[in-house]
């Protein structure tokens, strides 16, 4: 693949908070531990090695062996699981929901970023071992966020009544989804492979967590990826003391709320991604995942008749930790307690809420991981790249809102000048003389002069818009081709990676897709990649 790169800030698709973080803005430094530069990892390794409980390694490895029972484990993945027993082994983690058939394309980019960073760390620090990890968000309960993927502009959706943790969902109804979708695939070698992947993942697995493990293992197992399901009783047993601090002392609610207030003071444009609750745990049973709330001296499970006294809830947590499910605030801490982790790789929204959490980690003496924005990419065919060249477009132009994108290009290709900026500037200079004249003659005329200036500027704006509209009609073919190209590359006026599913690209590239992504995406480059294939 040929690769171009543009700064994240110039795309217009990333928040001010994330752009400021990538620029290492001084005011944001208290909200993270170390910036993800290759030279900073040695200090992170030493800190995590000192602060990570070594007894957690054996629990982690035994749980992983149990979770992988019945799956075809690659030699590389098995080696990585065994390496986790050593105190010189560390992880790089990404996490994601259990989206149907991986969901949006960026799911692949997350994992590719993780595997590629591990490769760089191994080369830089040969005395240590590094393991890429995908943490499955198996306990999420928002089924509507994960029950579909987009294929060639159409939604492929799994419709079934669902409640509780999505990882435990049975595969009811997916046979009809399979039939509907595969009718669109054709009979190429790549199409047959996609059909096989879907069938073995979703029609031959017991639940959604197992289906996702099978699929991701098929796609990335040869690269040594280790898949962790946090919905595990033995792993959650390690979480008990931290859950107690949350449920009975409300520590994250206090510390995260304070961090949010500090972030808002830095800039009113920083969008707060998540807000903490007094208790950041759900009660989890089959078909049930509801918030635990405190009131009237007791603890209740929302929308149920389940009630605990303080002592009863402490006892429940100790005996049945698997019944307690961390929310978006508590889950990152759970992950970092379980894993000897150095770095979390996520999207802009994820990093935004991680930046709220450092003081919470500090208070509980858990090492805060480095935060790396995952790779983002726009993939275009050579044919599309040729269209970009023929239309004399810059890659960065494609990221503009379509109205601005077309107007900018029309001005560039037009044989007349439709930028009235100079005329407006000249008009302002002329009115300055009139302001001076009015001020020295009769100051009450200043308002009339201002009104006349506004009127004439408005007239120029109207004329400029009419001329631009006329040029669009004149250059209609050019406008149509530009709009069609942008719509191909930015479906629904959104980033391709947030809309398309990997299956579309797999139909064209087959088994070369993931190797080419791995060869092209550099996790520490900190820019948006444009890949031509």
Coordinates of C-alpha atoms in Angstrom, one line a residue:
X1 CA 0.0 0.0 0.0
X2 CA 1.1 3.6 -0.7
X3 CA 0.7 5.7 2.4
X4 CA 0.1 9.4 3.0
X5 CA -0.4 11.0 6.3
X6 CA -2.1 14.1 7.6
X7 CA -2.2 15.5 11.2
X8 CA -5.3 14.4 13.2
X9 CA -6.1 18.0 13.9
X10 CA -6.4 18.9 10.2
X11 CA -9.0 16.2 9.6
X12 CA -11.7 18.0 11.6
X13 CA -12.9 14.7 13.0
X14 CA -11.1 14.8 16.4
X15 CA -12.0 16.8 19.5
X16 CA -10.0 19.7 20.8
X17 CA -9.2 17.7 23.9
X18 CA -7.6 14.9 21.9
X19 CA -5.8 17.3 19.6
X20 CA -4.4 19.1 22.6
X21 CA -3.3 15.8 24.1
X22 CA -1.5 14.8 20.9
X23 CA 0.2 18.2 21.0
X24 CA 1.2 17.5 24.6
X25 CA -0.4 20.7 25.8
X26 CA 1.2 21.7 29.1
X27 CA -2.1 22.0 31.0
X28 CA -3.1 18.4 30.3
X29 CA 0.1 16.8 31.6
X30 CA -1.4 16.2 35.1
X31 CA -4.1 14.0 33.5
X32 CA -1.8 11.3 32.1
X33 CA 1.3 9.4 33.2
X34 CA 3.7 9.4 30.3
X35 CA 3.1 10.4 26.7
X36 CA 3.4 7.4 24.3
X37 CA 6.9 7.9 22.8
X38 CA 9.1 4.9 22.3
X39 CA 11.8 6.4 24.7
X40 CA 9.2 6.7 27.5
X41 CA 8.4 3.0 27.7
X42 CA 11.4 2.0 29.8
X43 CA 10.3 4.2 32.7
X44 CA 6.7 2.8 32.4
X45 CA 8.1 -0.8 32.5
X46 CA 10.0 -0.1 35.6
X47 CA 7.1 1.5 37.4
X48 CA 4.6 -1.2 36.4
X49 CA 7.1 -3.9 37.4
X50 CA 7.4 -2.4 40.8
X51 CA 3.7 -1.8 41.3
X52 CA 2.1 -4.8 39.8
X53 CA 1.1 -7.7 42.2
X54 CA 3.1 -10.7 40.9
X55 CA 0.6 -13.1 42.4
X56 CA -1.9 -11.9 39.7
X57 CA 0.1 -13.5 37.0
X58 CA -0.7 -17.1 37.8
X59 CA -4.4 -16.2 38.3
X60 CA -4.4 -14.5 34.9
X61 CA -2.7 -17.4 33.1
X62 CA -5.0 -20.0 34.6
X63 CA -8.1 -18.0 33.6
X64 CA -6.8 -17.6 30.1
X65 CA -6.2 -21.3 29.8
X66 CA -9.8 -21.9 30.9
X67 CA -11.2 -19.3 28.5
X68 CA -9.3 -20.8 25.6
X69 CA -10.5 -24.3 26.2
X70 CA -12.1 -25.7 23.0
X71 CA -10.4 -23.1 20.7
X72 CA -7.6 -23.6 18.3
X73 CA -4.8 -21.7 20.0
X74 CA -1.8 -20.7 17.7
X75 CA 1.6 -21.6 18.9
X76 CA 2.5 -17.9 19.1
X77 CA -0.6 -17.1 21.3
X78 CA 0.2 -20.0 23.5
X79 CA 3.7 -18.8 24.0
X80 CA 2.5 -15.4 24.9
X81 CA 0.1 -16.8 27.5
X82 CA 2.9 -18.8 29.1
X83 CA 5.2 -15.7 29.0
X84 CA 2.7 -13.8 31.2
X85 CA 3.9 -15.9 34.2
X86 CA 7.3 -14.1 34.0
X87 CA 7.9 -10.8 35.8
X88 CA 9.7 -9.5 32.7
X89 CA 6.5 -9.8 30.6
X90 CA 4.2 -6.8 30.0
X91 CA 1.1 -6.2 27.9
X92 CA -0.2 -3.6 25.4
X93 CA -4.0 -3.6 25.5
X94 CA -6.9 -2.5 23.3
X95 CA -10.5 -3.1 24.1
X96 CA -13.8 -3.1 22.2
X97 CA -17.4 -4.1 22.3
X98 CA -18.6 -7.5 20.9
X99 CA -19.9 -5.9 17.6
X100 CA -21.5 -8.3 15.2
X101 CA -18.8 -9.5 12.7
X102 CA -16.4 -6.9 14.2
X103 CA -18.7 -4.0 13.5
X104 CA -16.9 -0.9 12.1
X105 CA -13.6 -1.2 10.3
X106 CA -11.6 0.6 13.0
X107 CA -11.9 -2.6 15.1
X108 CA -9.2 -4.0 13.0
X109 CA -7.1 -0.8 13.3
X110 CA -7.2 -1.1 17.1
X111 CA -5.8 -4.6 17.1
X112 CA -3.2 -3.9 14.3
X113 CA -2.0 -0.9 16.3
X114 CA -1.6 -3.1 19.4
X115 CA 0.3 -5.9 17.6
X116 CA 2.5 -3.4 15.8
X117 CA 3.4 -1.5 19.0
X118 CA 4.4 -4.8 20.6
X119 CA 6.7 -5.5 17.7
X120 CA 8.4 -2.1 18.2
X121 CA 8.8 -2.6 21.9
X122 CA 10.3 -6.1 21.4
X123 CA 12.9 -4.6 19.1
X124 CA 13.6 -1.6 21.5
X125 CA 13.7 -3.7 24.7
X126 CA 14.9 -7.2 24.0
X127 CA 15.3 -8.0 27.7
X128 CA 11.6 -7.9 28.2
X129 CA 8.6 -9.7 26.7
X130 CA 5.6 -7.9 25.4
X131 CA 2.1 -9.4 24.7
X132 CA -0.7 -7.9 22.6
X133 CA -4.1 -8.2 24.3
X134 CA -7.6 -7.6 23.2
X135 CA -10.0 -7.1 26.1
X136 CA -13.5 -8.1 25.2
X137 CA -16.2 -5.9 26.6
X138 CA -18.3 -8.9 27.2
X139 CA -20.3 -7.4 30.1
X140 CA -21.7 -4.4 28.2
X141 CA -25.5 -4.5 28.0
X142 CA -26.3 -2.0 25.3
X143 CA -27.3 -4.5 22.6
X144 CA -28.5 -1.9 20.1
X145 CA -24.9 -0.6 19.8
X146 CA -23.5 -3.9 18.7
X147 CA -26.2 -5.9 16.9
X148 CA -25.3 -4.8 13.4
X149 CA -22.7 -4.0 10.8
X150 CA -22.8 -2.1 7.6
X151 CA -22.1 -3.8 4.3
X152 CA -22.1 -1.9 1.0
X153 CA -24.2 0.9 2.5
X154 CA -26.8 -1.4 4.0
X155 CA -27.3 -2.4 7.7
X156 CA -27.0 -6.1 8.4
X157 CA -28.8 -6.4 11.7
X158 CA -29.5 -9.1 14.3
X159 CA -32.9 -8.6 15.8
X160 CA -33.6 -10.5 19.0
X161 CA -34.8 -9.7 22.5
X162 CA -31.7 -9.2 24.6
X163 CA -31.0 -8.3 28.2
X164 CA -28.0 -8.6 30.6
X165 CA -24.4 -8.9 29.6
X166 CA -24.1 -9.3 25.8
X167 CA -21.3 -11.8 26.0
X168 CA -23.7 -14.3 27.5
X169 CA -26.3 -14.0 24.7
X170 CA -27.2 -17.1 22.8
X171 CA -26.9 -17.1 19.0
X172 CA -30.7 -17.3 18.4
X173 CA -31.7 -15.7 15.1
X174 CA -28.3 -15.4 13.5
X175 CA -29.0 -18.1 11.0
X176 CA -31.5 -15.8 9.2
X177 CA -28.9 -12.9 9.4
X178 CA -26.4 -15.3 7.8
X179 CA -28.8 -16.2 4.9
X180 CA -29.7 -12.6 4.2
X181 CA -26.1 -11.3 4.2
X182 CA -24.5 -14.2 2.2
X183 CA -27.0 -13.7 -0.6
X184 CA -25.2 -10.4 -1.3
X185 CA -21.6 -11.8 -1.2
X186 CA -21.4 -13.8 -4.4
X187 CA -19.3 -17.0 -4.8
X188 CA -15.7 -15.8 -5.0
X189 CA -13.0 -17.4 -2.9
X190 CA -13.0 -14.4 -0.6
X191 CA -16.8 -14.6 -0.3
X192 CA -16.7 -18.2 0.6
X193 CA -14.1 -17.5 3.3
X194 CA -16.3 -14.8 4.8
X195 CA -19.2 -17.2 4.9
X196 CA -17.1 -19.8 6.6
X197 CA -15.9 -17.2 9.2
X198 CA -19.4 -16.1 10.0
X199 CA -20.8 -19.6 10.2
X200 CA -18.1 -21.0 12.4
X201 CA -18.1 -17.9 14.6
X202 CA -21.8 -17.3 15.1
X203 CA -23.7 -20.4 14.1
X204 CA -21.4 -22.9 15.9
X205 CA -20.7 -21.0 19.1
X206 CA -22.6 -21.1 22.3
X207 CA -22.7 -17.4 23.0
X208 CA -21.6 -14.0 21.7
X209 CA -18.3 -13.9 23.8
X210 CA -17.3 -17.3 22.3
X211 CA -18.3 -16.2 18.8
X212 CA -16.2 -13.1 19.1
X213 CA -13.2 -15.0 20.5
X214 CA -13.4 -17.4 17.6
X215 CA -13.6 -14.7 15.0
X216 CA -10.8 -12.5 16.4
X217 CA -8.6 -15.6 17.0
X218 CA -9.1 -16.6 13.4
X219 CA -8.1 -13.1 12.2
X220 CA -5.2 -12.4 14.5
X221 CA -4.2 -15.6 16.4
X222 CA -1.2 -16.2 14.2
X223 CA 0.2 -12.8 15.4
X224 CA 0.0 -13.9 19.0
X225 CA -3.0 -11.8 20.1
X226 CA -4.3 -12.8 23.5
X227 CA -8.0 -12.4 24.1
X228 CA -9.2 -11.6 27.6
X229 CA -12.8 -11.9 28.8
X230 CA -13.2 -9.9 32.1
X231 CA -16.5 -11.7 32.8
X232 CA -14.5 -14.3 34.8
X233 CA -15.0 -15.2 38.5
X234 CA -11.3 -15.7 39.3
X235 CA -10.2 -12.5 37.7
X236 CA -13.0 -10.6 39.5
X237 CA -11.8 -12.0 42.8
X238 CA -8.7 -9.8 42.3
X239 CA -11.0 -6.8 41.9
X240 CA -12.7 -7.2 45.4
X241 CA -10.6 -4.7 47.4
X242 CA -10.9 -2.0 44.7
X243 CA -14.7 -2.6 44.3
X244 CA -15.1 -2.1 48.0
X245 CA -13.4 1.3 47.8
X246 CA -15.8 2.2 45.1
X247 CA -19.0 0.8 46.5
X248 CA -18.5 1.7 50.2
X249 CA -16.2 4.8 50.0
X250 CA -17.2 6.3 46.6
X251 CA -13.5 7.1 45.8
X252 CA -13.8 7.3 42.0
X253 CA -16.9 9.5 42.2
X254 CA -15.0 12.0 44.3
X255 CA -11.7 11.9 42.4
X256 CA -13.1 11.7 38.8
X257 CA -15.6 14.5 39.5
X258 CA -12.7 16.7 40.6
X259 CA -10.7 15.9 37.5
X260 CA -13.7 16.7 35.3
X261 CA -13.9 20.1 37.0
X262 CA -10.2 20.7 36.3
X263 CA -10.5 19.8 32.7
X264 CA -13.5 22.1 32.2
X265 CA -11.4 24.9 33.6
X266 CA -8.7 24.4 31.0
X267 CA -11.2 24.7 28.2
X268 CA -14.9 25.0 27.9
X269 CA -14.6 23.2 24.5
X270 CA -13.4 20.0 26.2
X271 CA -16.3 17.6 25.9
X272 CA -16.7 15.4 29.0
X273 CA -17.0 11.9 27.8
X274 CA -18.4 10.1 30.9
X275 CA -19.5 11.2 34.4
X276 CA -18.9 9.0 37.5
X277 CA -21.7 7.7 39.7
X278 CA -21.6 7.3 43.4
X279 CA -21.3 3.5 42.8
X280 CA -19.7 2.4 39.5
X281 CA -20.7 -1.2 39.6
X282 CA -23.6 -3.2 38.2
X283 CA -25.2 -6.3 39.7
X284 CA -24.8 -9.1 37.2
X285 CA -26.9 -12.3 36.8
X286 CA -28.2 -14.3 33.8
X287 CA -30.2 -11.8 31.8
X288 CA -29.7 -9.0 34.3
X289 CA -27.1 -6.1 34.5
X290 CA -28.5 -3.3 36.6
X291 CA -26.9 -0.5 38.6
X292 CA -26.2 -0.8 42.3
X293 CA -27.5 2.3 44.1
X294 CA -27.5 3.3 47.8
X295 CA -30.5 4.9 49.5
X296 CA -32.3 4.8 52.8
X297 CA -29.4 3.0 54.5
X298 CA -29.5 0.0 52.1
X299 CA -28.1 -1.0 48.7
X300 CA -30.6 -1.7 45.9
X301 CA -30.3 -3.2 42.5
X302 CA -32.1 -0.9 40.0
X303 CA -35.4 -2.1 38.5
X304 CA -35.4 -5.2 40.7
X305 CA -36.6 -6.2 44.2
X306 CA -33.0 -7.1 45.2
X307 CA -31.9 -5.2 48.4
X308 CA -28.7 -5.6 50.6
X309 CA -27.6 -4.2 53.9
X310 CA -24.0 -3.0 53.9
X311 CA -22.8 -6.2 55.6
X312 CA -24.9 -8.3 53.2
X313 CA -23.4 -6.6 50.2
X314 CA -19.9 -7.0 51.5
X315 CA -20.5 -10.6 52.0
X316 CA -22.0 -11.0 48.5
X317 CA -19.0 -9.3 46.9
X318 CA -16.6 -11.6 48.8
X319 CA -18.5 -14.8 48.0
X320 CA -19.7 -14.0 44.5
X321 CA -17.4 -11.4 42.8
X322 CA -18.6 -12.6 39.4
X323 CA -22.0 -10.9 40.2
X324 CA -20.3 -7.5 40.2
X325 CA -19.7 -5.8 36.9
X326 CA -17.7 -2.6 36.5
X327 CA -19.0 0.3 34.5
X328 CA -17.1 2.5 32.1
X329 CA -15.3 4.3 35.0
X330 CA -14.4 1.2 37.0
X331 CA -13.5 -1.2 34.1
X332 CA -10.2 0.5 33.2
X333 CA -9.0 0.1 36.8
X334 CA -10.1 -3.6 36.8
X335 CA -8.1 -4.1 33.6
X336 CA -5.0 -2.5 34.9
X337 CA -5.2 -4.5 38.2
X338 CA -5.5 -7.7 36.3
X339 CA -2.9 -7.2 33.6
X340 CA 0.8 -6.2 33.7
X341 CA -0.1 -3.5 31.3
X342 CA 2.0 -0.6 29.9
X343 CA -0.2 1.1 27.4
X344 CA -3.9 1.3 26.4
X345 CA -4.7 1.9 22.7
X346 CA -8.1 3.4 22.0
X347 CA -10.1 5.9 19.9
X348 CA -10.6 9.5 20.7
X349 CA -13.7 9.0 22.8
X350 CA -12.0 6.4 24.9
X351 CA -8.9 8.4 25.5
X352 CA -11.1 11.3 26.5
X353 CA -12.6 9.4 29.4
X354 CA -9.3 7.8 30.4
X355 CA -7.9 11.3 30.8
X356 CA -10.5 11.8 33.6
X357 CA -9.2 8.8 35.6
X358 CA -5.6 9.4 36.6
X359 CA -6.3 10.8 40.0
X360 CA -8.5 7.8 40.7
X361 CA -5.7 5.5 39.9
X362 CA -3.2 7.5 41.9
X363 CA -5.5 7.3 45.0
X364 CA -5.7 3.5 44.8
X365 CA -1.9 3.2 44.0
X366 CA -2.4 1.5 40.6
X367 CA -0.1 2.5 37.8
X368 CA -1.8 4.6 35.1
X369 CA -1.1 3.3 31.6
X370 CA 0.3 5.2 28.7
X371 CA -2.6 6.3 26.4
X372 CA -2.1 5.9 22.7
X373 CA -4.6 7.0 20.0
X374 CA -5.2 4.1 17.7
X375 CA -4.3 4.2 14.1
X376 CA -6.9 5.8 11.8
X377 CA -7.0 5.2 8.1
X378 CA -8.8 6.0 4.9
X379 CA -8.5 3.3 2.3
X380 CA -8.9 4.1 -1.3
X381 CA -8.5 2.0 -4.5
X382 CA -6.0 3.1 -7.2
X383 CA -9.0 4.0 -9.3
X384 CA -10.2 6.4 -6.6
X385 CA -6.7 7.8 -6.2
X386 CA -6.6 8.5 -9.9
X387 CA -9.9 10.4 -9.6
X388 CA -8.4 12.5 -6.8
X389 CA -5.5 13.3 -9.0
X390 CA -7.6 14.1 -12.1
X391 CA -9.8 16.4 -10.1
X392 CA -6.7 18.1 -8.7
X393 CA -7.7 17.5 -5.1
X394 CA -5.5 17.5 -2.0
X395 CA -6.0 14.6 0.3
X396 CA -6.8 16.9 3.2
X397 CA -9.7 18.5 1.1
X398 CA -11.5 15.2 1.2
X399 CA -12.1 15.5 5.0
X400 CA -13.9 18.8 4.7
X401 CA -17.7 19.1 5.0
X402 CA -19.1 18.6 1.5
X403 CA -20.5 22.1 1.1
X404 CA -17.2 23.7 2.1
X405 CA -15.2 21.1 0.0
X406 CA -17.2 21.8 -3.2
X407 CA -17.2 25.6 -2.7
X408 CA -13.4 25.6 -2.1
X409 CA -12.7 23.6 -5.3
X410 CA -15.2 25.6 -7.4
X411 CA -13.3 28.8 -6.5
X412 CA -10.0 27.1 -7.4
X413 CA -11.2 25.8 -10.9
X414 CA -13.4 28.7 -11.8
X415 CA -12.2 31.0 -14.6
X416 CA -13.5 34.0 -12.7
X417 CA -12.6 35.2 -9.2
X418 CA -15.5 34.5 -6.8
X419 CA -13.7 35.6 -3.7
X420 CA -14.9 39.0 -2.7
X421 CA -12.5 39.2 0.2
X422 CA -10.4 42.0 -1.3
X423 CA -13.5 44.1 -2.1
X424 CA -14.8 43.7 1.4
X425 CA -11.4 44.8 2.8
X426 CA -11.5 47.8 0.5
X427 CA -15.0 48.6 1.6
X428 CA -14.0 48.5 5.3
X429 CA -11.1 50.9 4.5
X430 CA -13.5 53.3 2.9
X431 CA -15.9 53.2 5.7
X432 CA -13.2 54.0 8.2
X433 CA -12.9 57.4 6.5
X434 CA -16.7 57.8 6.9
X435 CA -16.5 56.9 10.5
X436 CA -13.9 59.6 11.1
X437 CA -16.0 62.1 9.2
X438 CA -19.2 61.3 11.2
X439 CA -17.3 61.3 14.5
X440 CA -15.9 64.8 13.8
X441 CA -19.2 66.2 12.3
X442 CA -22.0 64.6 14.3
X443 CA -21.4 61.4 16.3
X444 CA -25.1 60.5 16.2
X445 CA -24.5 59.6 12.5
X446 CA -22.1 56.8 13.5
X447 CA -25.0 54.3 13.7
X448 CA -26.2 55.2 10.2
X449 CA -22.7 54.7 8.8
X450 CA -22.5 51.3 10.5
X451 CA -25.9 50.3 9.1
X452 CA -24.8 51.3 5.6
X453 CA -21.5 49.3 6.0
X454 CA -23.5 46.2 7.1
X455 CA -25.9 46.6 4.2
X456 CA -23.2 46.9 1.6
X457 CA -21.2 43.9 3.0
X458 CA -24.4 41.9 3.0
X459 CA -24.9 42.9 -0.6
X460 CA -21.4 41.6 -1.5
X461 CA -22.1 38.4 0.4
X462 CA -25.3 37.9 -1.6
X463 CA -23.6 38.6 -4.9
X464 CA -20.7 36.2 -4.1
X465 CA -23.2 33.4 -3.2
X466 CA -25.2 34.0 -6.4
X467 CA -22.0 33.9 -8.6
X468 CA -20.8 30.8 -6.8
X469 CA -24.2 29.1 -7.4
X470 CA -24.0 30.1 -11.1
X471 CA -20.5 28.6 -11.4
X472 CA -21.7 25.4 -9.7
X473 CA -24.3 25.1 -12.5
X474 CA -21.7 25.8 -15.1
X475 CA -19.3 23.3 -13.6
X476 CA -22.0 20.8 -12.7
X477 CA -20.1 17.8 -14.0
X478 CA -17.1 18.7 -11.8
X479 CA -19.3 19.1 -8.8
X480 CA -21.1 15.8 -9.3
X481 CA -17.8 13.9 -9.7
X482 CA -16.4 15.5 -6.5
X483 CA -19.5 14.7 -4.5
X484 CA -19.6 11.1 -5.7
X485 CA -16.0 10.5 -4.9
X486 CA -16.3 12.0 -1.4
X487 CA -19.5 10.0 -0.8
X488 CA -17.6 6.8 -1.7
X489 CA -14.8 7.5 0.6
X490 CA -16.9 9.1 3.4
X491 CA -20.1 7.1 3.6
X492 CA -22.9 9.0 5.3
X493 CA -20.6 12.0 5.5
X494 CA -18.6 10.2 8.1
X495 CA -15.2 8.5 8.4
X496 CA -15.0 5.3 6.4
X497 CA -13.6 3.5 9.4
X498 CA -16.7 4.3 11.4
X499 CA -19.1 3.0 8.8
X500 CA -17.7 0.2 6.7
X501 CA -17.1 -3.4 7.8
X502 CA -13.9 -5.3 7.0
X503 CA -15.8 -7.7 4.9
X504 CA -16.1 -5.1 2.1
X505 CA -12.4 -4.8 1.8
X506 CA -11.8 -8.5 2.3
X507 CA -13.9 -9.2 -0.8
X508 CA -11.3 -7.2 -2.8
X509 CA -8.1 -8.0 -0.9
X510 CA -8.7 -11.4 0.7
X511 CA -6.0 -12.7 3.0
X512 CA -3.7 -9.8 2.1
X513 CA -5.9 -7.3 4.0
X514 CA -4.5 -7.7 7.5
X515 CA -0.9 -8.2 6.5
X516 CA -1.1 -5.0 4.3
X517 CA -2.6 -3.1 7.2
X518 CA 0.1 -4.3 9.5
X519 CA 2.8 -3.2 7.1
X520 CA 1.3 0.2 6.5
X521 CA 0.0 1.4 9.9
X522 CA 2.6 2.8 12.4
X523 CA 1.1 3.2 15.9
X524 CA 3.5 5.9 17.1
X525 CA 3.3 8.1 14.0
X526 CA 0.4 10.1 15.4
X527 CA -1.3 11.0 12.1
X528 CA -4.2 9.9 10.0
X529 CA -3.2 7.5 7.3
X530 CA -4.5 7.5 3.7
X531 CA -3.8 4.1 2.2
X532 CA -3.9 3.4 -1.5
X533 CA -4.2 -0.2 -2.7

